[in-house]
């Protein structure tokens, strides 16, 4: 893998390629962001925020927090145990200012691109020795494909609840995977703390992200056992 990469790096100016692809990627985001300025809350955005909005109007941020906790308690008892994303559902920006829903597109893009970039930075740059330019190209291409071929952009990019239930857990899963790898290798308490927090929050979210993160950690532990057995033998 490294030899193939080195041959390509010798023939290409990865720094210039990274800059060019980044510019093209940003241009491709402009229509996505533009549509976001005409985005408005709907359906569950209002349903989950009833107590939050009422609390905010009556008692400010403290009242909003109290209302959010009330909503989490009610749905936890009567629906399902996704307490973390339920709490996030109640914080839809339209409850706090009229045009607040316009920032949703930036939250969604930040979660998706940030997650991919975080993984790439650790595994491609730090582990495989890729240049920043080459990594930038890969991150932009993956992000572009993820956005352009998303099955339902309305839910994945413009719907606050959809982002809180899937994009935020995806971000937490990438953090958990990276810091699990770091902890297995270095045994630092800071990595363990981040890992613990991520999995605790994932336990109160959607099912896909924690499942993927758990499988990734199990595979890492299994590979570590195999390496240790090989070293012993």
Coordinates of C-alpha atoms in Angstrom, one line a residue:
X1 CA 0.0 0.0 0.0
X2 CA 2.7 2.4 1.0
X3 CA 4.8 1.5 -2.1
X4 CA 1.9 2.1 -4.4
X5 CA 1.1 5.4 -2.7
X6 CA 4.8 6.5 -3.0
X7 CA 4.9 5.9 -6.7
X8 CA 1.7 7.9 -7.2
X9 CA 3.1 10.7 -5.0
X10 CA 6.3 10.9 -7.0
X11 CA 4.3 11.4 -10.2
X12 CA 1.7 13.8 -8.9
X13 CA 1.9 17.1 -7.0
X14 CA -0.6 16.1 -4.2
X15 CA -0.5 19.6 -2.6
X16 CA -1.8 21.3 -5.7
X17 CA -4.2 18.5 -6.3
X18 CA -5.5 18.9 -2.8
X19 CA -6.1 22.6 -3.3
X20 CA -7.8 22.1 -6.6
X21 CA -10.1 19.4 -5.4
X22 CA -10.9 21.4 -2.3
X23 CA -12.0 24.4 -4.4
X24 CA -14.1 22.2 -6.6
X25 CA -15.7 20.5 -3.5
X26 CA -16.5 23.9 -1.9
X27 CA -18.1 25.0 -5.2
X28 CA -20.2 21.8 -5.2
X29 CA -21.4 22.7 -1.7
X30 CA -22.7 26.1 -2.6
X31 CA -26.1 24.9 -4.0
X32 CA -26.5 22.6 -1.0
X33 CA -25.9 25.5 1.4
X34 CA -28.0 27.9 -0.6
X35 CA -31.1 25.6 -0.3
X36 CA -30.4 25.5 3.4
X37 CA -31.3 29.2 3.8
X38 CA -34.9 28.3 2.7
X39 CA -35.1 25.4 5.2
X40 CA -37.9 25.4 7.8
X41 CA -38.8 23.1 10.7
X42 CA -41.5 20.5 10.2
X43 CA -43.3 17.7 12.0
X44 CA -41.2 16.2 14.8
X45 CA -39.2 19.4 15.1
X46 CA -42.2 21.0 16.7
X47 CA -43.5 17.9 18.5
X48 CA -40.4 17.2 20.5
X49 CA -39.8 20.8 21.3
X50 CA -43.1 21.7 22.9
X51 CA -41.8 21.7 26.5
X52 CA -38.5 23.2 25.4
X53 CA -40.1 26.1 23.6
X54 CA -42.6 26.8 26.4
X55 CA -39.8 26.7 29.0
X56 CA -37.6 29.0 26.9
X57 CA -40.4 31.6 26.6
X58 CA -41.2 31.5 30.3
X59 CA -37.8 31.1 31.9
X60 CA -35.1 31.4 29.3
X61 CA -32.4 28.8 28.8
X62 CA -32.9 27.2 32.2
X63 CA -36.5 26.7 31.4
X64 CA -35.6 25.3 28.0
X65 CA -33.3 22.8 29.6
X66 CA -35.9 21.8 32.1
X67 CA -38.5 21.3 29.3
X68 CA -36.0 19.2 27.3
X69 CA -35.4 16.9 30.3
X70 CA -39.2 16.6 30.8
X71 CA -39.6 15.5 27.1
X72 CA -36.7 13.0 27.4
X73 CA -38.3 11.5 30.6
X74 CA -41.8 11.2 28.9
X75 CA -40.5 9.6 25.7
X76 CA -38.1 7.3 27.6
X77 CA -40.9 5.9 29.7
X78 CA -43.4 5.6 26.8
X79 CA -41.4 5.0 23.7
X80 CA -37.8 3.9 23.6
X81 CA -34.5 4.4 25.3
X82 CA -32.7 6.7 22.9
X83 CA -32.3 9.3 25.6
X84 CA -29.3 11.1 24.0
X85 CA -30.8 11.8 20.6
X86 CA -34.2 12.5 22.2
X87 CA -32.5 15.3 24.2
X88 CA -31.0 16.6 21.0
X89 CA -34.3 16.5 19.2
X90 CA -35.7 19.0 21.7
X91 CA -33.0 21.5 20.8
X92 CA -34.1 22.4 17.3
X93 CA -32.8 25.9 16.6
X94 CA -36.2 27.2 15.5
X95 CA -37.3 27.0 19.2
X96 CA -34.8 29.7 20.1
X97 CA -35.0 32.1 17.1
X98 CA -37.4 32.3 14.1
X99 CA -34.8 31.8 11.4
X100 CA -32.6 29.4 13.4
X101 CA -33.4 26.4 11.2
X102 CA -31.0 27.9 8.5
X103 CA -28.0 26.7 10.5
X104 CA -29.1 23.0 10.2
X105 CA -27.3 22.6 6.8
X106 CA -24.1 23.7 8.4
X107 CA -24.5 21.3 11.3
X108 CA -25.1 18.4 8.9
X109 CA -22.2 19.2 6.6
X110 CA -19.9 19.7 9.6
X111 CA -20.8 16.3 11.1
X112 CA -20.4 14.4 7.8
X113 CA -17.3 16.0 6.5
X114 CA -15.7 16.4 9.9
X115 CA -16.2 12.7 10.7
X116 CA -14.6 11.6 7.4
X117 CA -11.7 14.0 7.8
X118 CA -11.1 12.9 11.4
X119 CA -10.8 9.2 10.4
X120 CA -8.6 10.1 7.4
X121 CA -6.3 12.3 9.4
X122 CA -5.6 9.4 11.8
X123 CA -5.5 6.4 9.5
X124 CA -4.2 7.9 6.3
X125 CA -1.8 10.6 7.6
X126 CA -0.6 9.3 10.9
X127 CA -0.8 5.5 10.2
X128 CA -0.1 5.1 6.5
X129 CA 2.0 8.2 6.0
X130 CA -0.1 9.9 3.3
X131 CA 0.6 13.6 2.6
X132 CA -2.0 16.2 3.6
X133 CA -2.7 16.9 0.0
X134 CA -3.5 13.3 -0.9
X135 CA -5.6 13.0 2.2
X136 CA -7.5 16.1 1.3
X137 CA -8.3 14.7 -2.1
X138 CA -9.6 11.5 -0.6
X139 CA -11.7 13.3 2.0
X140 CA -13.2 15.6 -0.6
X141 CA -14.1 12.7 -2.9
X142 CA -15.6 10.6 -0.2
X143 CA -17.6 13.5 1.1
X144 CA -18.7 14.5 -2.3
X145 CA -20.0 11.0 -3.1
X146 CA -21.6 10.7 0.3
X147 CA -23.5 13.9 -0.2
X148 CA -24.4 13.5 -3.9
X149 CA -25.6 9.9 -3.5
X150 CA -27.3 10.2 -0.2
X151 CA -30.6 8.3 -0.4
X152 CA -32.7 11.0 1.2
X153 CA -31.1 14.4 1.3
X154 CA -34.1 16.0 2.9
X155 CA -33.6 13.8 6.0
X156 CA -29.8 13.6 5.9
X157 CA -28.9 17.2 5.3
X158 CA -31.9 19.5 6.0
X159 CA -33.9 17.8 8.8
X160 CA -32.6 18.5 12.3
X161 CA -34.0 15.3 13.9
X162 CA -32.5 13.2 11.2
X163 CA -29.1 14.8 11.7
X164 CA -29.3 14.4 15.4
X165 CA -30.3 10.7 15.2
X166 CA -27.8 9.6 12.6
X167 CA -25.1 12.2 11.8
X168 CA -24.2 13.0 15.4
X169 CA -23.9 9.3 16.3
X170 CA -21.8 8.8 13.2
X171 CA -19.5 11.5 14.4
X172 CA -19.3 9.9 17.9
X173 CA -18.6 6.5 16.3
X174 CA -15.6 7.9 14.4
X175 CA -14.3 9.4 17.6
X176 CA -14.8 6.1 19.4
X177 CA -13.1 4.1 16.7
X178 CA -10.0 6.4 16.5
X179 CA -9.6 6.7 20.3
X180 CA -10.2 3.0 20.8
X181 CA -7.2 2.3 18.5
X182 CA -5.2 4.9 20.3
X183 CA -6.0 3.4 23.7
X184 CA -5.2 -0.1 22.6
X185 CA -1.8 1.1 21.4
X186 CA -0.8 3.6 24.1
X187 CA -3.2 3.0 27.0
X188 CA -3.6 6.7 27.7
X189 CA -6.3 7.7 30.2
X190 CA -7.4 10.6 28.0
X191 CA -8.2 8.3 25.1
X192 CA -10.1 6.0 27.5
X193 CA -12.1 9.0 28.8
X194 CA -13.1 10.0 25.3
X195 CA -13.9 6.4 24.4
X196 CA -16.1 6.0 27.5
X197 CA -18.0 9.2 26.8
X198 CA -18.6 8.4 23.2
X199 CA -19.9 4.9 23.9
X200 CA -22.1 6.2 26.7
X201 CA -23.7 8.7 24.4
X202 CA -24.0 6.2 21.6
X203 CA -25.9 3.9 24.0
X204 CA -28.6 6.6 24.0
X205 CA -28.7 7.1 20.3
X206 CA -29.6 5.3 17.1
X207 CA -28.6 1.7 16.6
X208 CA -26.5 1.8 13.4
X209 CA -23.6 3.9 14.7
X210 CA -23.0 2.1 18.0
X211 CA -23.2 -1.3 16.2
X212 CA -20.5 -0.2 13.6
X213 CA -18.3 1.3 16.3
X214 CA -18.6 -1.9 18.5
X215 CA -17.7 -4.1 15.6
X216 CA -14.7 -2.0 14.7
X217 CA -13.5 -2.1 18.3
X218 CA -14.0 -5.9 18.5
X219 CA -12.0 -6.3 15.3
X220 CA -9.2 -4.1 16.6
X221 CA -9.1 -6.2 19.9
X222 CA -9.0 -9.5 17.9
X223 CA -6.2 -8.2 15.7
X224 CA -4.3 -7.1 18.8
X225 CA -4.6 -10.6 20.3
X226 CA -3.4 -12.2 17.0
X227 CA -0.4 -9.9 17.0
X228 CA 0.5 -10.7 20.6
X229 CA 0.2 -14.4 19.9
X230 CA 2.4 -14.1 16.9
X231 CA 5.0 -12.2 18.9
X232 CA 4.9 -14.8 21.7
X233 CA 5.3 -17.7 19.2

